[in-house]
């Protein structure tokens, strides 16, 4: 899937005028849902559900991700000091599952709602390669609700239960829309920051964020600094039960592009929320913040008491004017 330059750049600019953006298989019996917008254009998403065995194989095929995990990544995921990649790969194999028919139905419905809303509002989406949905306990990613690699979307039990047990379909549909955003914005790389070892070793890898390829201007201690946002930790993993996502350990930091040896906590940036907006608390990376706003726009609509309405309005305008 090749994403058009215009779509990605404009989406990134929706957060802030200063924010700069810098494998799928073709299976048999794939599910295809098509919604015709008009005679000249149609939105469609082709997808299928992977078996447990296929899910394990697909996950382990993402070598660029797994082979570049640092020791912090491994320790927090395996839940032991000095964990190895082989131990994490064993967890991956053991934690995949098959979807139930009820779970498949919930996903089918979410895709249908997503496309119908886009069609009803005359949105145009970039073309996607086939999406593969896989089911896992997500233990391999510290029990995150859902995550992606390429055009692969992996869902865990907490997310699936939203639709199959709690019947909160709008929330589940929002999650699917969020994960689809990552698939839309992949595979277009302008540049990528390479951090020195002392910083790189502290960064927690996020499968939804394949590259650190954006930066923004933040006001830190009275000075304007161009910074890239990173997900880091305040300490190294020490004992079982520690989660990098916990409040006392997680550190969302700002690294100046002219001083890649320094991390400032986002609390030191007086204009952080002016840049990122306040529609979501998911602010660990511009990609994640945009994914939330994108899905809010499509699933919840324009009138939902957003704190930063301009972002939603701009996404609405872009999706109506976008020309694939």
mmCIF file of C-alpha atoms in Angstrom:
data_model
loop_
_atom_site.group_PDB
_atom_site.id
_atom_site.type_symbol
_atom_site.label_atom_id
_atom_site.label_comp_id
_atom_site.label_asym_id
_atom_site.label_seq_id
_atom_site.Cartn_x
_atom_site.Cartn_y
_atom_site.Cartn_z
ATOM 1 C CA UNK A 1 0.000 0.000 0.000
ATOM 2 C CA UNK A 2 1.456 3.324 -1.042
ATOM 3 C CA UNK A 3 -0.061 6.311 0.675
ATOM 4 C CA UNK A 4 -0.422 9.530 -1.266
ATOM 5 C CA UNK A 5 1.853 12.291 -0.014
ATOM 6 C CA UNK A 6 -0.962 14.843 0.264
ATOM 7 C CA UNK A 7 -3.144 12.712 2.503
ATOM 8 C CA UNK A 8 -0.430 12.025 5.080
ATOM 9 C CA UNK A 9 1.024 15.524 5.166
ATOM 10 C CA UNK A 10 -2.352 17.210 5.579
ATOM 11 C CA UNK A 11 -3.456 14.773 8.280
ATOM 12 C CA UNK A 12 -0.279 15.450 10.219
ATOM 13 C CA UNK A 13 -0.850 19.205 9.881
ATOM 14 C CA UNK A 14 -4.286 18.892 11.444
ATOM 15 C CA UNK A 15 -2.760 18.725 14.912
ATOM 16 C CA UNK A 16 -0.531 21.731 14.505
ATOM 17 C CA UNK A 17 0.703 23.983 11.750
ATOM 18 C CA UNK A 18 4.192 23.326 13.121
ATOM 19 C CA UNK A 19 4.021 19.536 13.089
ATOM 20 C CA UNK A 20 6.022 18.149 10.190
ATOM 21 C CA UNK A 21 5.822 14.633 8.900
ATOM 22 C CA UNK A 22 8.796 13.708 7.919
ATOM 23 C CA UNK A 23 2.879 -7.503 3.861
ATOM 24 C CA UNK A 24 0.067 -8.432 3.359
ATOM 25 C CA UNK A 25 -0.972 -11.769 1.849
ATOM 26 C CA UNK A 26 -3.655 -12.277 -0.775
ATOM 27 C CA UNK A 27 -5.720 -15.070 0.788
ATOM 28 C CA UNK A 28 -8.491 -17.228 -0.518
ATOM 29 C CA UNK A 29 -12.017 -16.614 0.750
ATOM 30 C CA UNK A 30 -11.199 -13.089 1.814
ATOM 31 C CA UNK A 31 -14.026 -10.879 3.028
ATOM 32 C CA UNK A 32 -14.790 -7.877 0.827
ATOM 33 C CA UNK A 33 -17.123 -5.061 1.809
ATOM 34 C CA UNK A 34 -17.718 -2.349 -0.762
ATOM 35 C CA UNK A 35 -19.719 0.838 -0.452
ATOM 36 C CA UNK A 36 -20.240 2.816 -3.635
ATOM 37 C CA UNK A 37 -20.044 6.527 -3.014
ATOM 38 C CA UNK A 38 -20.972 7.599 -6.522
ATOM 39 C CA UNK A 39 -20.485 6.378 -10.053
ATOM 40 C CA UNK A 40 -16.897 7.594 -10.182
ATOM 41 C CA UNK A 41 -15.553 6.456 -6.810
ATOM 42 C CA UNK A 42 -16.079 3.783 -4.214
ATOM 43 C CA UNK A 43 -14.590 3.152 -0.787
ATOM 44 C CA UNK A 44 -13.744 -0.451 -0.079
ATOM 45 C CA UNK A 45 -11.818 -2.447 2.485
ATOM 46 C CA UNK A 46 -10.754 -5.993 1.666
ATOM 47 C CA UNK A 47 -9.925 -8.139 4.672
ATOM 48 C CA UNK A 48 -9.899 -11.625 6.115
ATOM 49 C CA UNK A 49 -9.592 -13.314 9.503
ATOM 50 C CA UNK A 50 -6.358 -15.175 10.182
ATOM 51 C CA UNK A 51 -6.309 -18.507 11.965
ATOM 52 C CA UNK A 52 -4.174 -18.841 15.087
ATOM 53 C CA UNK A 53 -1.383 -20.497 13.111
ATOM 54 C CA UNK A 54 -1.467 -17.834 10.415
ATOM 55 C CA UNK A 55 -1.493 -15.119 13.062
ATOM 56 C CA UNK A 56 1.685 -16.489 14.664
ATOM 57 C CA UNK A 57 3.415 -16.711 11.288
ATOM 58 C CA UNK A 58 2.380 -13.183 10.337
ATOM 59 C CA UNK A 59 3.509 -11.720 13.645
ATOM 60 C CA UNK A 60 6.918 -13.350 13.478
ATOM 61 C CA UNK A 61 7.349 -12.221 9.864
ATOM 62 C CA UNK A 62 7.691 -8.614 11.064
ATOM 63 C CA UNK A 63 11.445 -8.905 11.431
ATOM 64 C CA UNK A 64 12.192 -5.178 11.198
ATOM 65 C CA UNK A 65 10.184 -4.741 14.376
ATOM 66 C CA UNK A 66 11.287 -7.731 16.435
ATOM 67 C CA UNK A 67 14.951 -7.599 15.441
ATOM 68 C CA UNK A 68 15.207 -3.966 16.535
ATOM 69 C CA UNK A 69 13.641 -4.267 19.989
ATOM 70 C CA UNK A 70 15.960 -3.023 22.723
ATOM 71 C CA UNK A 71 16.546 -4.679 26.100
ATOM 72 C CA UNK A 72 13.883 -2.520 27.738
ATOM 73 C CA UNK A 73 11.356 -3.682 25.147
ATOM 74 C CA UNK A 74 12.191 -7.314 25.782
ATOM 75 C CA UNK A 75 12.251 -7.094 29.575
ATOM 76 C CA UNK A 76 8.877 -5.376 29.908
ATOM 77 C CA UNK A 77 7.237 -7.728 27.403
ATOM 78 C CA UNK A 78 8.700 -10.984 28.739
ATOM 79 C CA UNK A 79 8.507 -9.713 32.337
ATOM 80 C CA UNK A 80 12.035 -10.657 33.366
ATOM 81 C CA UNK A 81 15.425 -8.989 33.521
ATOM 82 C CA UNK A 82 17.743 -9.767 30.594
ATOM 83 C CA UNK A 83 14.956 -11.351 28.556
ATOM 84 C CA UNK A 84 15.804 -12.640 25.085
ATOM 85 C CA UNK A 85 14.132 -12.270 21.718
ATOM 86 C CA UNK A 86 13.704 -16.034 21.579
ATOM 87 C CA UNK A 87 11.662 -15.910 24.793
ATOM 88 C CA UNK A 88 9.420 -13.208 23.357
ATOM 89 C CA UNK A 89 8.935 -15.173 20.142
ATOM 90 C CA UNK A 90 7.852 -18.178 22.185
ATOM 91 C CA UNK A 91 5.252 -15.987 23.886
ATOM 92 C CA UNK A 92 3.996 -14.829 20.490
ATOM 93 C CA UNK A 93 3.477 -18.426 19.369
ATOM 94 C CA UNK A 94 1.710 -19.404 22.597
ATOM 95 C CA UNK A 95 -0.643 -16.417 22.794
ATOM 96 C CA UNK A 96 -2.365 -16.467 19.378
ATOM 97 C CA UNK A 97 -5.997 -17.551 19.167
ATOM 98 C CA UNK A 98 -8.777 -18.244 16.654
ATOM 99 C CA UNK A 99 -11.646 -15.766 16.350
ATOM 100 C CA UNK A 100 -15.106 -16.874 17.409
ATOM 101 C CA UNK A 101 -18.000 -16.359 15.004
ATOM 102 C CA UNK A 102 -19.398 -13.693 17.330
ATOM 103 C CA UNK A 103 -16.103 -11.795 17.222
ATOM 104 C CA UNK A 104 -15.984 -12.009 13.438
ATOM 105 C CA UNK A 105 -19.522 -10.658 13.259
ATOM 106 C CA UNK A 106 -18.585 -7.697 15.468
ATOM 107 C CA UNK A 107 -15.633 -6.856 13.215
ATOM 108 C CA UNK A 108 -17.771 -7.216 10.078
ATOM 109 C CA UNK A 109 -20.270 -4.805 11.585
ATOM 110 C CA UNK A 110 -17.557 -2.322 12.569
ATOM 111 C CA UNK A 111 -16.157 -2.261 9.028
ATOM 112 C CA UNK A 112 -19.661 -1.804 7.611
ATOM 113 C CA UNK A 113 -20.369 1.116 9.966
ATOM 114 C CA UNK A 114 -17.004 2.693 9.159
ATOM 115 C CA UNK A 115 -17.639 2.529 5.410
ATOM 116 C CA UNK A 116 -21.272 3.610 5.653
ATOM 117 C CA UNK A 117 -20.343 6.695 7.660
ATOM 118 C CA UNK A 118 -17.644 7.573 5.133
ATOM 119 C CA UNK A 119 -20.115 7.095 2.288
ATOM 120 C CA UNK A 120 -22.916 9.076 3.924
ATOM 121 C CA UNK A 121 -20.564 12.035 4.475
ATOM 122 C CA UNK A 122 -18.947 11.823 1.013
ATOM 123 C CA UNK A 123 -15.531 10.980 2.449
ATOM 124 C CA UNK A 124 -12.855 9.543 0.201
ATOM 125 C CA UNK A 125 -10.263 7.188 1.629
ATOM 126 C CA UNK A 126 -6.880 6.086 0.287
ATOM 127 C CA UNK A 127 -6.810 2.622 -1.225
ATOM 128 C CA UNK A 128 -5.660 -0.168 1.097
ATOM 129 C CA UNK A 129 -4.105 -3.519 0.452
ATOM 130 C CA UNK A 130 -5.887 -6.455 2.060
ATOM 131 C CA UNK A 131 -6.252 -6.118 5.834
ATOM 132 C CA UNK A 132 -5.571 -9.189 7.977
ATOM 133 C CA UNK A 133 -7.232 -9.430 11.391
ATOM 134 C CA UNK A 134 -5.464 -11.611 13.954
ATOM 135 C CA UNK A 135 -6.463 -12.525 17.502
ATOM 136 C CA UNK A 136 -3.997 -12.739 20.377
ATOM 137 C CA UNK A 137 -4.014 -12.300 24.125
ATOM 138 C CA UNK A 138 -1.602 -9.378 23.433
ATOM 139 C CA UNK A 139 0.651 -10.566 26.269
ATOM 140 C CA UNK A 140 3.456 -10.107 23.731
ATOM 141 C CA UNK A 141 2.653 -6.369 23.741
ATOM 142 C CA UNK A 142 2.085 -5.973 27.489
ATOM 143 C CA UNK A 143 -1.640 -6.624 27.099
ATOM 144 C CA UNK A 144 -2.351 -3.614 24.939
ATOM 145 C CA UNK A 145 -5.920 -3.692 23.647
ATOM 146 C CA UNK A 146 -5.035 -3.719 19.965
ATOM 147 C CA UNK A 147 -2.086 -2.973 17.716
ATOM 148 C CA UNK A 148 -0.930 -3.182 14.121
ATOM 149 C CA UNK A 149 1.952 -4.203 11.911
ATOM 150 C CA UNK A 150 1.768 -3.089 8.287
ATOM 151 C CA UNK A 151 -1.749 -3.994 7.156
ATOM 152 C CA UNK A 152 -2.187 -6.502 9.977
ATOM 153 C CA UNK A 153 -4.554 -5.609 12.848
ATOM 154 C CA UNK A 154 -4.247 -7.608 16.075
ATOM 155 C CA UNK A 155 -7.070 -7.556 18.612
ATOM 156 C CA UNK A 156 -6.916 -8.686 22.236
ATOM 157 C CA UNK A 157 -9.602 -9.975 24.603
ATOM 158 C CA UNK A 158 -10.210 -6.628 26.309
ATOM 159 C CA UNK A 159 -11.125 -5.005 23.003
ATOM 160 C CA UNK A 160 -13.143 -7.935 21.682
ATOM 161 C CA UNK A 161 -15.156 -8.132 24.898
ATOM 162 C CA UNK A 162 -16.331 -4.553 24.373
ATOM 163 C CA UNK A 163 -18.553 -5.815 21.556
ATOM 164 C CA UNK A 164 -19.206 -9.426 22.576
ATOM 165 C CA UNK A 165 -19.833 -8.941 26.308
ATOM 166 C CA UNK A 166 -20.420 -5.257 27.025
ATOM 167 C CA UNK A 167 -22.191 -4.552 23.714
ATOM 168 C CA UNK A 168 -20.667 -1.097 23.498
ATOM 169 C CA UNK A 169 -20.590 -1.172 19.728
ATOM 170 C CA UNK A 170 -19.682 2.493 19.210
ATOM 171 C CA UNK A 171 -16.585 2.051 21.378
ATOM 172 C CA UNK A 172 -15.581 -1.108 19.523
ATOM 173 C CA UNK A 173 -16.195 0.602 16.174
ATOM 174 C CA UNK A 174 -13.978 3.475 17.313
ATOM 175 C CA UNK A 175 -11.145 1.031 18.111
ATOM 176 C CA UNK A 176 -11.407 -0.535 14.652
ATOM 177 C CA UNK A 177 -11.364 2.922 13.064
ATOM 178 C CA UNK A 178 -8.302 3.848 15.118
ATOM 179 C CA UNK A 179 -6.410 0.742 14.003
ATOM 180 C CA UNK A 180 -7.440 1.250 10.366
ATOM 181 C CA UNK A 181 -5.861 4.703 10.510
ATOM 182 C CA UNK A 182 -2.462 3.130 11.131
ATOM 183 C CA UNK A 183 -2.931 1.031 8.006
ATOM 184 C CA UNK A 184 -3.863 4.113 5.964
ATOM 185 C CA UNK A 185 -0.797 6.095 7.039
ATOM 186 C CA UNK A 186 1.884 3.440 6.628
ATOM 187 C CA UNK A 187 4.666 2.969 4.149
ATOM 188 C CA UNK A 188 5.463 6.587 3.394
ATOM 189 C CA UNK A 189 8.769 7.624 4.912
ATOM 190 C CA UNK A 190 10.326 11.026 4.381
ATOM 191 C CA UNK A 191 12.981 10.797 7.075
ATOM 192 C CA UNK A 192 13.657 8.934 10.292
ATOM 193 C CA UNK A 193 15.468 10.142 13.400
ATOM 194 C CA UNK A 194 18.304 7.936 14.625
ATOM 195 C CA UNK A 195 18.878 8.385 18.348
ATOM 196 C CA UNK A 196 22.163 7.923 20.233
ATOM 197 C CA UNK A 197 22.400 4.732 22.261
ATOM 198 C CA UNK A 198 21.671 6.284 25.658
ATOM 199 C CA UNK A 199 18.331 7.582 24.327
ATOM 200 C CA UNK A 200 17.542 4.669 22.014
ATOM 201 C CA UNK A 201 17.914 2.225 24.901
ATOM 202 C CA UNK A 202 15.222 4.094 26.852
ATOM 203 C CA UNK A 203 12.647 4.276 24.065
ATOM 204 C CA UNK A 204 9.764 1.811 24.180
ATOM 205 C CA UNK A 205 8.877 0.434 20.757
ATOM 206 C CA UNK A 206 5.303 0.813 19.522
ATOM 207 C CA UNK A 207 4.246 -1.438 16.618
ATOM 208 C CA UNK A 208 1.807 1.270 15.486
ATOM 209 C CA UNK A 209 4.683 3.749 15.127
ATOM 210 C CA UNK A 210 7.231 2.286 12.747
ATOM 211 C CA UNK A 211 9.391 5.412 12.523
ATOM 212 C CA UNK A 212 10.003 8.629 14.420
ATOM 213 C CA UNK A 213 9.414 10.836 11.410
ATOM 214 C CA UNK A 214 7.700 13.975 12.670
ATOM 215 C CA UNK A 215 8.554 16.916 14.879
ATOM 216 C CA UNK A 216 6.906 20.066 16.193
ATOM 217 C CA UNK A 217 7.879 23.328 17.840
ATOM 218 C CA UNK A 218 7.378 23.325 21.600
ATOM 219 C CA UNK A 219 8.022 26.064 24.154
ATOM 220 C CA UNK A 220 10.315 24.626 26.830
ATOM 221 C CA UNK A 221 11.677 26.819 29.614
ATOM 222 C CA UNK A 222 10.781 29.887 27.589
ATOM 223 C CA UNK A 223 12.599 28.690 24.466
ATOM 224 C CA UNK A 224 11.110 27.380 21.239
ATOM 225 C CA UNK A 225 12.551 23.980 20.432
ATOM 226 C CA UNK A 226 11.816 21.673 17.522
ATOM 227 C CA UNK A 227 11.289 18.259 19.087
ATOM 228 C CA UNK A 228 10.322 14.710 18.209
ATOM 229 C CA UNK A 229 7.929 12.930 20.584
ATOM 230 C CA UNK A 230 9.101 9.607 22.040
ATOM 231 C CA UNK A 231 7.678 7.029 24.433
ATOM 232 C CA UNK A 232 10.222 6.287 27.132
ATOM 233 C CA UNK A 233 10.437 5.154 30.751
ATOM 234 C CA UNK A 234 11.597 6.691 33.999
ATOM 235 C CA UNK A 235 13.423 3.498 35.017
ATOM 236 C CA UNK A 236 14.592 0.137 33.769
ATOM 237 C CA UNK A 237 12.504 -2.979 34.282
ATOM 238 C CA UNK A 238 13.299 -4.591 37.646
ATOM 239 C CA UNK A 239 10.609 -7.064 38.645
ATOM 240 C CA UNK A 240 7.597 -8.964 37.374
ATOM 241 C CA UNK A 241 4.432 -6.918 37.378
ATOM 242 C CA UNK A 242 6.018 -3.658 36.263
ATOM 243 C CA UNK A 243 4.341 -2.182 33.171
ATOM 244 C CA UNK A 244 5.866 0.507 31.012
ATOM 245 C CA UNK A 245 2.360 1.959 30.585
ATOM 246 C CA UNK A 246 1.918 2.630 34.315
ATOM 247 C CA UNK A 247 1.847 6.276 35.377
ATOM 248 C CA UNK A 248 4.935 6.002 37.558
ATOM 249 C CA UNK A 249 7.048 4.390 34.810
ATOM 250 C CA UNK A 250 5.813 5.755 31.487
ATOM 251 C CA UNK A 251 7.465 8.931 30.217
ATOM 252 C CA UNK A 252 6.238 10.723 27.114
ATOM 253 C CA UNK A 253 9.216 12.841 26.194
ATOM 254 C CA UNK A 254 10.338 15.542 23.793
ATOM 255 C CA UNK A 255 13.750 15.175 22.169
ATOM 256 C CA UNK A 256 15.139 18.321 20.454
ATOM 257 C CA UNK A 257 16.130 17.534 16.879
ATOM 258 C CA UNK A 258 19.379 19.461 17.383
ATOM 259 C CA UNK A 259 20.157 17.684 20.676
ATOM 260 C CA UNK A 260 19.155 14.035 20.398
ATOM 261 C CA UNK A 261 20.866 13.253 23.720
ATOM 262 C CA UNK A 262 18.212 15.047 25.808
ATOM 263 C CA UNK A 263 14.637 14.121 26.784
ATOM 264 C CA UNK A 264 12.258 16.701 28.235
ATOM 265 C CA UNK A 265 9.037 15.482 29.886
ATOM 266 C CA UNK A 266 6.018 16.868 28.033
ATOM 267 C CA UNK A 267 5.024 18.682 31.218
ATOM 268 C CA UNK A 268 7.890 21.091 30.559
ATOM 269 C CA UNK A 269 6.346 22.197 27.257
ATOM 270 C CA UNK A 270 3.923 25.025 28.024
ATOM 271 C CA UNK A 271 2.200 24.702 24.636
ATOM 272 C CA UNK A 272 2.027 20.919 24.385
ATOM 273 C CA UNK A 273 -1.776 20.737 24.274
ATOM 274 C CA UNK A 274 -1.949 23.663 21.873
ATOM 275 C CA UNK A 275 0.051 21.491 19.496
ATOM 276 C CA UNK A 276 -1.674 18.150 20.141
ATOM 277 C CA UNK A 277 -5.172 19.365 20.953
ATOM 278 C CA UNK A 278 -7.286 18.063 23.832
ATOM 279 C CA UNK A 279 -9.714 15.643 22.212
ATOM 280 C CA UNK A 280 -7.859 12.589 23.488
ATOM 281 C CA UNK A 281 -5.503 11.646 26.296
ATOM 282 C CA UNK A 282 -3.696 9.245 23.959
ATOM 283 C CA UNK A 283 -0.699 11.498 23.371
ATOM 284 C CA UNK A 284 2.249 9.105 23.307
ATOM 285 C CA UNK A 285 2.895 9.880 19.622
ATOM 286 C CA UNK A 286 1.366 12.116 16.914
ATOM 287 C CA UNK A 287 0.359 8.960 15.036
ATOM 288 C CA UNK A 288 -1.759 7.760 17.961
ATOM 289 C CA UNK A 289 -3.307 11.172 18.581
ATOM 290 C CA UNK A 290 -4.265 11.507 14.928
ATOM 291 C CA UNK A 291 -5.652 7.968 14.871
ATOM 292 C CA UNK A 292 -8.013 8.866 17.706
ATOM 293 C CA UNK A 293 -9.160 12.100 16.070
ATOM 294 C CA UNK A 294 -9.613 10.343 12.726
ATOM 295 C CA UNK A 295 -11.768 7.625 14.260
ATOM 296 C CA UNK A 296 -13.707 10.123 16.398
ATOM 297 C CA UNK A 297 -14.611 12.023 13.237
ATOM 298 C CA UNK A 298 -15.847 8.963 11.360
ATOM 299 C CA UNK A 299 -17.502 7.011 14.179
ATOM 300 C CA UNK A 300 -18.787 9.731 16.531
ATOM 301 C CA UNK A 301 -19.344 12.510 13.991
ATOM 302 C CA UNK A 302 -18.721 16.242 14.143
ATOM 303 C CA UNK A 303 -20.942 17.148 17.101
ATOM 304 C CA UNK A 304 -19.582 15.340 20.145
ATOM 305 C CA UNK A 305 -18.509 18.181 22.459
ATOM 306 C CA UNK A 306 -14.869 18.041 21.375
ATOM 307 C CA UNK A 307 -12.458 20.264 23.287
ATOM 308 C CA UNK A 308 -10.483 20.969 20.105
ATOM 309 C CA UNK A 309 -13.185 21.116 17.440
ATOM 310 C CA UNK A 310 -10.878 22.499 14.745
ATOM 311 C CA UNK A 311 -9.053 19.173 14.414
ATOM 312 C CA UNK A 312 -12.308 17.292 13.810
ATOM 313 C CA UNK A 313 -13.550 19.918 11.350
ATOM 314 C CA UNK A 314 -10.277 19.852 9.451
ATOM 315 C CA UNK A 315 -10.311 16.059 9.175
ATOM 316 C CA UNK A 316 -13.893 16.253 7.904
ATOM 317 C CA UNK A 317 -12.866 18.813 5.284
ATOM 318 C CA UNK A 318 -9.838 16.813 4.210
ATOM 319 C CA UNK A 319 -11.729 13.543 3.814
ATOM 320 C CA UNK A 320 -14.327 15.287 1.662
ATOM 321 C CA UNK A 321 -11.746 16.927 -0.586
ATOM 322 C CA UNK A 322 -9.159 14.147 -0.742
ATOM 323 C CA UNK A 323 -8.580 12.831 -4.259
ATOM 324 C CA UNK A 324 -7.031 9.326 -4.229
#
